Amino acid sequence: MTKIIVTIVLLVTTQLFSQSQYEQGMSKAFALWGEGKNTEASDLFARIASAEKNNWLPNYYVAFVNTSAAFETKDKDQMNTLLTKAQTALDVEIAQQPNNAELLVMQAMIHTAWIAYDPMTNGMKLSGKVMELYGKAEVIAPTNPRVVFGKAEFEMGSAQFFGTDTQPICAQIAKSIELFATFKPETAFHPNWGLERAKEARDACKY
């Protein structure tokens, strides 16, 4: 998750010359996140979201900041606080854009964080929901690299757990890397992360 954050911050700070108050606020929030100030970054994204009610990106990043942090902790109370904040922010945007593939991927990530925290309790309950989300996102945006890689990454975890063949999944990971090469985010703030994780997953594949 740390690599994702650094990549996002570098992309934003190198591509964007901020002009508007929105752009300045988003750039500052990314900078705080890059400095490891997760709470401050999340709070700033949330303030921007309250002012930009027709823009899904600030709440998306509230969810992203908190979900990323949740993957790094095993404290139950902290997990609950982080993922509740993430879910609350994401719910606002999914209610308005239920067919936004990036939001669906983020919802899958929130569920995955719960599964990673307590596989025995949450695995059976949430794994089907995660696959359903990726399946829906895949129909909506079949060439979105985060959709393809996220689904493959989740399937890889299940395959390794159950000892099933991972070669078809490795092929999907390789496909996602090809999609990353041609993917163009709409703006400097739109999601553009995941390539480094995909490369690491590809390198871990045993052909």
PDB file of C-alpha atoms in Angstrom:
ATOM      1  CA  MET A   1       0.000   0.000   0.000  1.00  0.00           C
ATOM      2  CA  THR A   2       2.896   2.384   0.720  1.00  0.00           C
ATOM      3  CA  LYS A   3       4.134   2.080  -2.866  1.00  0.00           C
ATOM      4  CA  ILE A   4       0.661   2.903  -4.146  1.00  0.00           C
ATOM      5  CA  ILE A   5       0.535   6.059  -2.039  1.00  0.00           C
ATOM      6  CA  VAL A   6       3.979   7.237  -3.145  1.00  0.00           C
ATOM      7  CA  THR A   7       3.092   6.631  -6.797  1.00  0.00           C
ATOM      8  CA  ILE A   8      -0.151   8.571  -6.505  1.00  0.00           C
ATOM      9  CA  VAL A   9       1.549  11.518  -4.827  1.00  0.00           C
ATOM     10  CA  LEU A  10       4.317  11.648  -7.416  1.00  0.00           C
ATOM     11  CA  LEU A  11       1.850  11.512 -10.294  1.00  0.00           C
ATOM     12  CA  VAL A  12      -0.236  14.320  -8.878  1.00  0.00           C
ATOM     13  CA  THR A  13       2.625  16.611  -7.917  1.00  0.00           C
ATOM     14  CA  THR A  14       4.455  16.184 -11.225  1.00  0.00           C
ATOM     15  CA  GLN A  15       1.447  16.419 -13.524  1.00  0.00           C
ATOM     16  CA  LEU A  16      -0.591  19.151 -11.884  1.00  0.00           C
ATOM     17  CA  PHE A  17      -0.089  22.871 -11.623  1.00  0.00           C
ATOM     18  CA  SER A  18      -2.841  23.746  -9.197  1.00  0.00           C
ATOM     19  CA  GLN A  19      -5.071  26.683  -9.969  1.00  0.00           C
ATOM     20  CA  SER A  20      -8.481  26.184  -8.410  1.00  0.00           C
ATOM     21  CA  GLN A  21      -9.233  25.805  -4.720  1.00  0.00           C
ATOM     22  CA  TYR A  22     -10.319  22.228  -5.422  1.00  0.00           C
ATOM     23  CA  GLU A  23      -7.032  21.391  -7.108  1.00  0.00           C
ATOM     24  CA  GLN A  24      -5.016  23.018  -4.331  1.00  0.00           C
ATOM     25  CA  GLY A  25      -6.964  21.134  -1.686  1.00  0.00           C
ATOM     26  CA  MET A  26      -6.600  17.793  -3.443  1.00  0.00           C
ATOM     27  CA  SER A  27      -2.872  18.336  -3.969  1.00  0.00           C
ATOM     28  CA  LYS A  28      -2.426  19.169  -0.283  1.00  0.00           C
ATOM     29  CA  ALA A  29      -4.402  16.085   0.749  1.00  0.00           C
ATOM     30  CA  PHE A  30      -2.227  13.848  -1.448  1.00  0.00           C
ATOM     31  CA  ALA A  31       0.886  15.456   0.017  1.00  0.00           C
ATOM     32  CA  LEU A  32      -0.332  14.751   3.563  1.00  0.00           C
ATOM     33  CA  TRP A  33      -1.045  11.161   2.598  1.00  0.00           C
ATOM     34  CA  GLY A  34       2.409  10.823   1.095  1.00  0.00           C
ATOM     35  CA  GLU A  35       3.882  12.065   4.381  1.00  0.00           C
ATOM     36  CA  GLY A  36       2.050   9.318   6.244  1.00  0.00           C
ATOM     37  CA  LYS A  37      -0.435  11.749   7.802  1.00  0.00           C
ATOM     38  CA  ASN A  38      -3.418   9.548   7.069  1.00  0.00           C
ATOM     39  CA  THR A  39      -5.894  11.151   9.444  1.00  0.00           C
ATOM     40  CA  GLU A  40      -5.117  14.658   8.229  1.00  0.00           C
ATOM     41  CA  ALA A  41      -5.320  13.557   4.586  1.00  0.00           C
ATOM     42  CA  SER A  42      -8.619  11.765   5.144  1.00  0.00           C
ATOM     43  CA  ASP A  43     -10.084  14.758   6.949  1.00  0.00           C
ATOM     44  CA  LEU A  44      -9.046  17.118   4.156  1.00  0.00           C
ATOM     45  CA  PHE A  45     -10.466  14.843   1.460  1.00  0.00           C
ATOM     46  CA  ALA A  46     -13.686  14.728   3.483  1.00  0.00           C
ATOM     47  CA  ARG A  47     -13.863  18.523   3.664  1.00  0.00           C
ATOM     48  CA  ILE A  48     -13.338  18.754  -0.075  1.00  0.00           C
ATOM     49  CA  ALA A  49     -16.088  16.153  -0.583  1.00  0.00           C
ATOM     50  CA  SER A  50     -18.520  18.248   1.443  1.00  0.00           C
ATOM     51  CA  ALA A  51     -17.888  21.168  -0.901  1.00  0.00           C
ATOM     52  CA  GLU A  52     -17.760  19.091  -4.105  1.00  0.00           C
ATOM     53  CA  LYS A  53     -20.969  17.108  -3.796  1.00  0.00           C
ATOM     54  CA  ASN A  54     -21.093  16.196  -7.485  1.00  0.00           C
ATOM     55  CA  ASN A  55     -17.492  14.975  -7.558  1.00  0.00           C
ATOM     56  CA  TRP A  56     -16.932  11.370  -6.474  1.00  0.00           C
ATOM     57  CA  LEU A  57     -13.151  11.590  -6.205  1.00  0.00           C
ATOM     58  CA  PRO A  58     -12.708  13.196  -2.732  1.00  0.00           C
ATOM     59  CA  ASN A  59     -14.874  10.576  -0.999  1.00  0.00           C
ATOM     60  CA  TYR A  60     -13.193   7.874  -3.070  1.00  0.00           C
ATOM     61  CA  TYR A  61      -9.896   8.932  -1.542  1.00  0.00           C
ATOM     62  CA  VAL A  62     -11.386   9.110   1.952  1.00  0.00           C
ATOM     63  CA  ALA A  63     -12.216   5.452   1.421  1.00  0.00           C
ATOM     64  CA  PHE A  64      -8.815   4.704  -0.123  1.00  0.00           C
ATOM     65  CA  VAL A  65      -6.771   6.360   2.642  1.00  0.00           C
ATOM     66  CA  ASN A  66      -8.634   4.548   5.395  1.00  0.00           C
ATOM     67  CA  THR A  67      -8.784   1.188   3.645  1.00  0.00           C
ATOM     68  CA  SER A  68      -5.049   1.307   2.925  1.00  0.00           C
ATOM     69  CA  ALA A  69      -4.387   2.050   6.589  1.00  0.00           C
ATOM     70  CA  ALA A  70      -6.681  -0.804   7.626  1.00  0.00           C
ATOM     71  CA  PHE A  71      -4.521  -3.312   5.758  1.00  0.00           C
ATOM     72  CA  GLU A  72      -1.625  -2.239   7.990  1.00  0.00           C
ATOM     73  CA  THR A  73      -3.246  -2.848  11.384  1.00  0.00           C
ATOM     74  CA  LYS A  74      -4.466  -5.807  13.404  1.00  0.00           C
ATOM     75  CA  ASP A  75      -6.096  -3.724  16.129  1.00  0.00           C
ATOM     76  CA  LYS A  76      -9.824  -4.473  16.130  1.00  0.00           C
ATOM     77  CA  ASP A  77     -10.982  -1.047  17.270  1.00  0.00           C
ATOM     78  CA  GLN A  78      -8.724   0.724  14.785  1.00  0.00           C
ATOM     79  CA  MET A  79      -9.889  -1.561  11.980  1.00  0.00           C
ATOM     80  CA  ASN A  80     -13.488  -0.813  12.788  1.00  0.00           C
ATOM     81  CA  THR A  81     -12.857   2.938  12.930  1.00  0.00           C
ATOM     82  CA  LEU A  82     -10.919   3.018   9.661  1.00  0.00           C
ATOM     83  CA  LEU A  83     -13.228   0.800   7.651  1.00  0.00           C
ATOM     84  CA  THR A  84     -16.377   2.419   8.995  1.00  0.00           C
ATOM     85  CA  LYS A  85     -15.020   5.781   7.847  1.00  0.00           C
ATOM     86  CA  ALA A  86     -14.114   4.279   4.478  1.00  0.00           C
ATOM     87  CA  GLN A  87     -17.505   2.639   4.043  1.00  0.00           C
ATOM     88  CA  THR A  88     -19.448   5.735   5.045  1.00  0.00           C
ATOM     89  CA  ALA A  89     -17.637   7.875   2.482  1.00  0.00           C
ATOM     90  CA  LEU A  90     -17.964   5.278  -0.264  1.00  0.00           C
ATOM     91  CA  ASP A  91     -21.670   4.717   0.395  1.00  0.00           C
ATOM     92  CA  VAL A  92     -22.343   8.351  -0.487  1.00  0.00           C
ATOM     93  CA  GLU A  93     -20.782   7.977  -3.923  1.00  0.00           C
ATOM     94  CA  ILE A  94     -22.058   4.492  -4.766  1.00  0.00           C
ATOM     95  CA  ALA A  95     -25.588   5.708  -4.053  1.00  0.00           C
ATOM     96  CA  GLN A  96     -25.101   8.316  -6.777  1.00  0.00           C
ATOM     97  CA  GLN A  97     -23.000   6.247  -9.189  1.00  0.00           C
ATOM     98  CA  PRO A  98     -23.772   2.543  -8.667  1.00  0.00           C
ATOM     99  CA  ASN A  99     -22.143   1.647 -11.984  1.00  0.00           C
ATOM    100  CA  ASN A 100     -18.831   3.396 -11.392  1.00  0.00           C
ATOM    101  CA  ALA A 101     -16.243   0.627 -11.755  1.00  0.00           C
ATOM    102  CA  GLU A 102     -13.621   2.421  -9.645  1.00  0.00           C
ATOM    103  CA  LEU A 103     -16.078   2.708  -6.751  1.00  0.00           C
ATOM    104  CA  LEU A 104     -16.945  -0.968  -7.069  1.00  0.00           C
ATOM    105  CA  VAL A 105     -13.244  -1.875  -6.909  1.00  0.00           C
ATOM    106  CA  MET A 106     -12.883   0.233  -3.762  1.00  0.00           C
ATOM    107  CA  GLN A 107     -15.878  -1.532  -2.201  1.00  0.00           C
ATOM    108  CA  ALA A 108     -14.226  -4.845  -2.983  1.00  0.00           C
ATOM    109  CA  MET A 109     -11.054  -3.596  -1.304  1.00  0.00           C
ATOM    110  CA  ILE A 110     -12.944  -2.671   1.857  1.00  0.00           C
ATOM    111  CA  HIS A 111     -14.435  -6.167   2.014  1.00  0.00           C
ATOM    112  CA  THR A 112     -11.003  -7.658   1.321  1.00  0.00           C
ATOM    113  CA  ALA A 113      -9.513  -5.710   4.227  1.00  0.00           C
ATOM    114  CA  TRP A 114     -12.117  -7.257   6.520  1.00  0.00           C
ATOM    115  CA  ILE A 115     -11.319 -10.703   5.129  1.00  0.00           C
ATOM    116  CA  ALA A 116      -7.572 -10.189   5.590  1.00  0.00           C
ATOM    117  CA  TYR A 117      -8.161  -9.081   9.178  1.00  0.00           C
ATOM    118  CA  ASP A 118     -10.222 -12.141  10.129  1.00  0.00           C
ATOM    119  CA  PRO A 119     -10.400 -14.770   7.355  1.00  0.00           C
ATOM    120  CA  MET A 120     -12.234 -17.345   9.455  1.00  0.00           C
ATOM    121  CA  THR A 121     -15.058 -14.977  10.400  1.00  0.00           C
ATOM    122  CA  ASN A 122     -15.284 -12.830   7.284  1.00  0.00           C
ATOM    123  CA  GLY A 123     -14.066 -15.070   4.476  1.00  0.00           C
ATOM    124  CA  MET A 124     -17.266 -17.024   3.921  1.00  0.00           C
ATOM    125  CA  LYS A 125     -19.436 -13.977   4.495  1.00  0.00           C
ATOM    126  CA  LEU A 126     -17.669 -11.556   2.166  1.00  0.00           C
ATOM    127  CA  SER A 127     -15.755 -13.526  -0.482  1.00  0.00           C
ATOM    128  CA  GLY A 128     -18.851 -14.008  -2.638  1.00  0.00           C
ATOM    129  CA  LYS A 129     -19.629 -10.298  -2.404  1.00  0.00           C
ATOM    130  CA  VAL A 130     -16.097  -9.407  -3.496  1.00  0.00           C
ATOM    131  CA  MET A 131     -16.332 -11.624  -6.575  1.00  0.00           C
ATOM    132  CA  GLU A 132     -19.773 -10.231  -7.366  1.00  0.00           C
ATOM    133  CA  LEU A 133     -18.385  -6.681  -7.221  1.00  0.00           C
ATOM    134  CA  TYR A 134     -15.465  -7.507  -9.500  1.00  0.00           C
ATOM    135  CA  GLY A 135     -17.807  -9.336 -11.853  1.00  0.00           C
ATOM    136  CA  LYS A 136     -20.068  -6.286 -12.088  1.00  0.00           C
ATOM    137  CA  ALA A 137     -17.103  -3.950 -12.541  1.00  0.00           C
ATOM    138  CA  GLU A 138     -15.713  -6.214 -15.267  1.00  0.00           C
ATOM    139  CA  VAL A 139     -18.951  -5.941 -17.241  1.00  0.00           C
ATOM    140  CA  ILE A 140     -18.942  -2.155 -16.886  1.00  0.00           C
ATOM    141  CA  ALA A 141     -15.229  -1.565 -17.560  1.00  0.00           C
ATOM    142  CA  PRO A 142     -13.541  -4.679 -18.980  1.00  0.00           C
ATOM    143  CA  THR A 143     -10.392  -2.768 -19.953  1.00  0.00           C
ATOM    144  CA  ASN A 144      -9.898  -1.016 -16.618  1.00  0.00           C
ATOM    145  CA  PRO A 145      -6.599  -2.423 -15.307  1.00  0.00           C
ATOM    146  CA  ARG A 146      -7.625  -2.114 -11.636  1.00  0.00           C
ATOM    147  CA  VAL A 147     -10.723  -4.163 -12.304  1.00  0.00           C
ATOM    148  CA  VAL A 148      -8.793  -6.926 -14.063  1.00  0.00           C
ATOM    149  CA  PHE A 149      -5.925  -6.968 -11.583  1.00  0.00           C
ATOM    150  CA  GLY A 150      -8.088  -6.633  -8.468  1.00  0.00           C
ATOM    151  CA  LYS A 151     -10.200  -9.601  -9.488  1.00  0.00           C
ATOM    152  CA  ALA A 152      -7.110 -11.658 -10.327  1.00  0.00           C
ATOM    153  CA  GLU A 153      -5.352 -10.731  -7.101  1.00  0.00           C
ATOM    154  CA  PHE A 154      -8.346 -11.774  -5.041  1.00  0.00           C
ATOM    155  CA  GLU A 155      -8.703 -15.016  -6.989  1.00  0.00           C
ATOM    156  CA  MET A 156      -5.000 -15.694  -6.453  1.00  0.00           C
ATOM    157  CA  GLY A 157      -5.453 -15.570  -2.692  1.00  0.00           C
ATOM    158  CA  SER A 158      -8.281 -18.097  -2.893  1.00  0.00           C
ATOM    159  CA  ALA A 159      -6.392 -20.353  -5.306  1.00  0.00           C
ATOM    160  CA  GLN A 160      -3.313 -20.430  -3.101  1.00  0.00           C
ATOM    161  CA  PHE A 161      -5.452 -21.165  -0.046  1.00  0.00           C
ATOM    162  CA  PHE A 162      -7.263 -24.062  -1.721  1.00  0.00           C
ATOM    163  CA  GLY A 163      -4.303 -25.271  -3.777  1.00  0.00           C
ATOM    164  CA  THR A 164      -5.935 -24.817  -7.179  1.00  0.00           C
ATOM    165  CA  ASP A 165      -4.247 -23.950 -10.475  1.00  0.00           C
ATOM    166  CA  THR A 166      -2.982 -20.370 -10.569  1.00  0.00           C
ATOM    167  CA  GLN A 167      -1.857 -20.239 -14.210  1.00  0.00           C
ATOM    168  CA  PRO A 168      -5.121 -18.748 -15.578  1.00  0.00           C
ATOM    169  CA  ILE A 169      -4.937 -16.113 -12.848  1.00  0.00           C
ATOM    170  CA  CYS A 170      -1.334 -15.301 -13.724  1.00  0.00           C
ATOM    171  CA  ALA A 171      -2.466 -14.775 -17.306  1.00  0.00           C
ATOM    172  CA  GLN A 172      -5.045 -12.246 -16.095  1.00  0.00           C
ATOM    173  CA  ILE A 173      -2.384 -10.445 -14.072  1.00  0.00           C
ATOM    174  CA  ALA A 174      -0.230 -10.230 -17.201  1.00  0.00           C
ATOM    175  CA  LYS A 175      -3.252  -8.899 -19.094  1.00  0.00           C
ATOM    176  CA  SER A 176      -3.775  -6.185 -16.477  1.00  0.00           C
ATOM    177  CA  ILE A 177      -0.195  -4.985 -16.954  1.00  0.00           C
ATOM    178  CA  GLU A 178      -0.856  -4.594 -20.676  1.00  0.00           C
ATOM    179  CA  LEU A 179      -3.978  -2.591 -19.831  1.00  0.00           C
ATOM    180  CA  PHE A 180      -2.050  -0.356 -17.432  1.00  0.00           C
ATOM    181  CA  ALA A 181       0.275   0.545 -20.314  1.00  0.00           C
ATOM    182  CA  THR A 182      -2.578   2.052 -22.330  1.00  0.00           C
ATOM    183  CA  PHE A 183      -4.857   3.328 -19.557  1.00  0.00           C
ATOM    184  CA  LYS A 184      -5.330   7.095 -19.482  1.00  0.00           C
ATOM    185  CA  PRO A 185      -6.942   8.631 -16.376  1.00  0.00           C
ATOM    186  CA  GLU A 186      -9.412  11.409 -17.078  1.00  0.00           C
ATOM    187  CA  THR A 187      -7.541  13.874 -14.838  1.00  0.00           C
ATOM    188  CA  ALA A 188      -4.452  13.875 -12.640  1.00  0.00           C
ATOM    189  CA  PHE A 189      -6.701  13.056  -9.676  1.00  0.00           C
ATOM    190  CA  HIS A 190      -8.521  10.090 -11.206  1.00  0.00           C
ATOM    191  CA  PRO A 191      -7.375   6.619 -10.092  1.00  0.00           C
ATOM    192  CA  ASN A 192      -4.174   5.547 -11.801  1.00  0.00           C
ATOM    193  CA  TRP A 193      -2.635   3.184  -9.256  1.00  0.00           C
ATOM    194  CA  GLY A 194      -1.922  -0.535  -9.248  1.00  0.00           C
ATOM    195  CA  LEU A 195       0.819  -1.144 -11.806  1.00  0.00           C
ATOM    196  CA  GLU A 196       3.594  -1.813  -9.290  1.00  0.00           C
ATOM    197  CA  ARG A 197       1.435  -4.267  -7.361  1.00  0.00           C
ATOM    198  CA  ALA A 198       0.520  -6.002 -10.600  1.00  0.00           C
ATOM    199  CA  LYS A 199       4.180  -6.334 -11.567  1.00  0.00           C
ATOM    200  CA  GLU A 200       5.011  -7.803  -8.167  1.00  0.00           C
ATOM    201  CA  ALA A 201       2.157 -10.288  -8.523  1.00  0.00           C
ATOM    202  CA  ARG A 202       3.318 -11.228 -12.033  1.00  0.00           C
ATOM    203  CA  ASP A 203       6.871 -11.780 -10.800  1.00  0.00           C
ATOM    204  CA  ALA A 204       5.556 -14.022  -8.034  1.00  0.00           C
ATOM    205  CA  CYS A 205       3.821 -16.253 -10.591  1.00  0.00           C
ATOM    206  CA  LYS A 206       5.599 -19.523 -11.239  1.00  0.00           C
ATOM    207  CA  TYR A 207       5.463 -20.391 -14.899  1.00  0.00           C
TER     208      TYR A 207
END
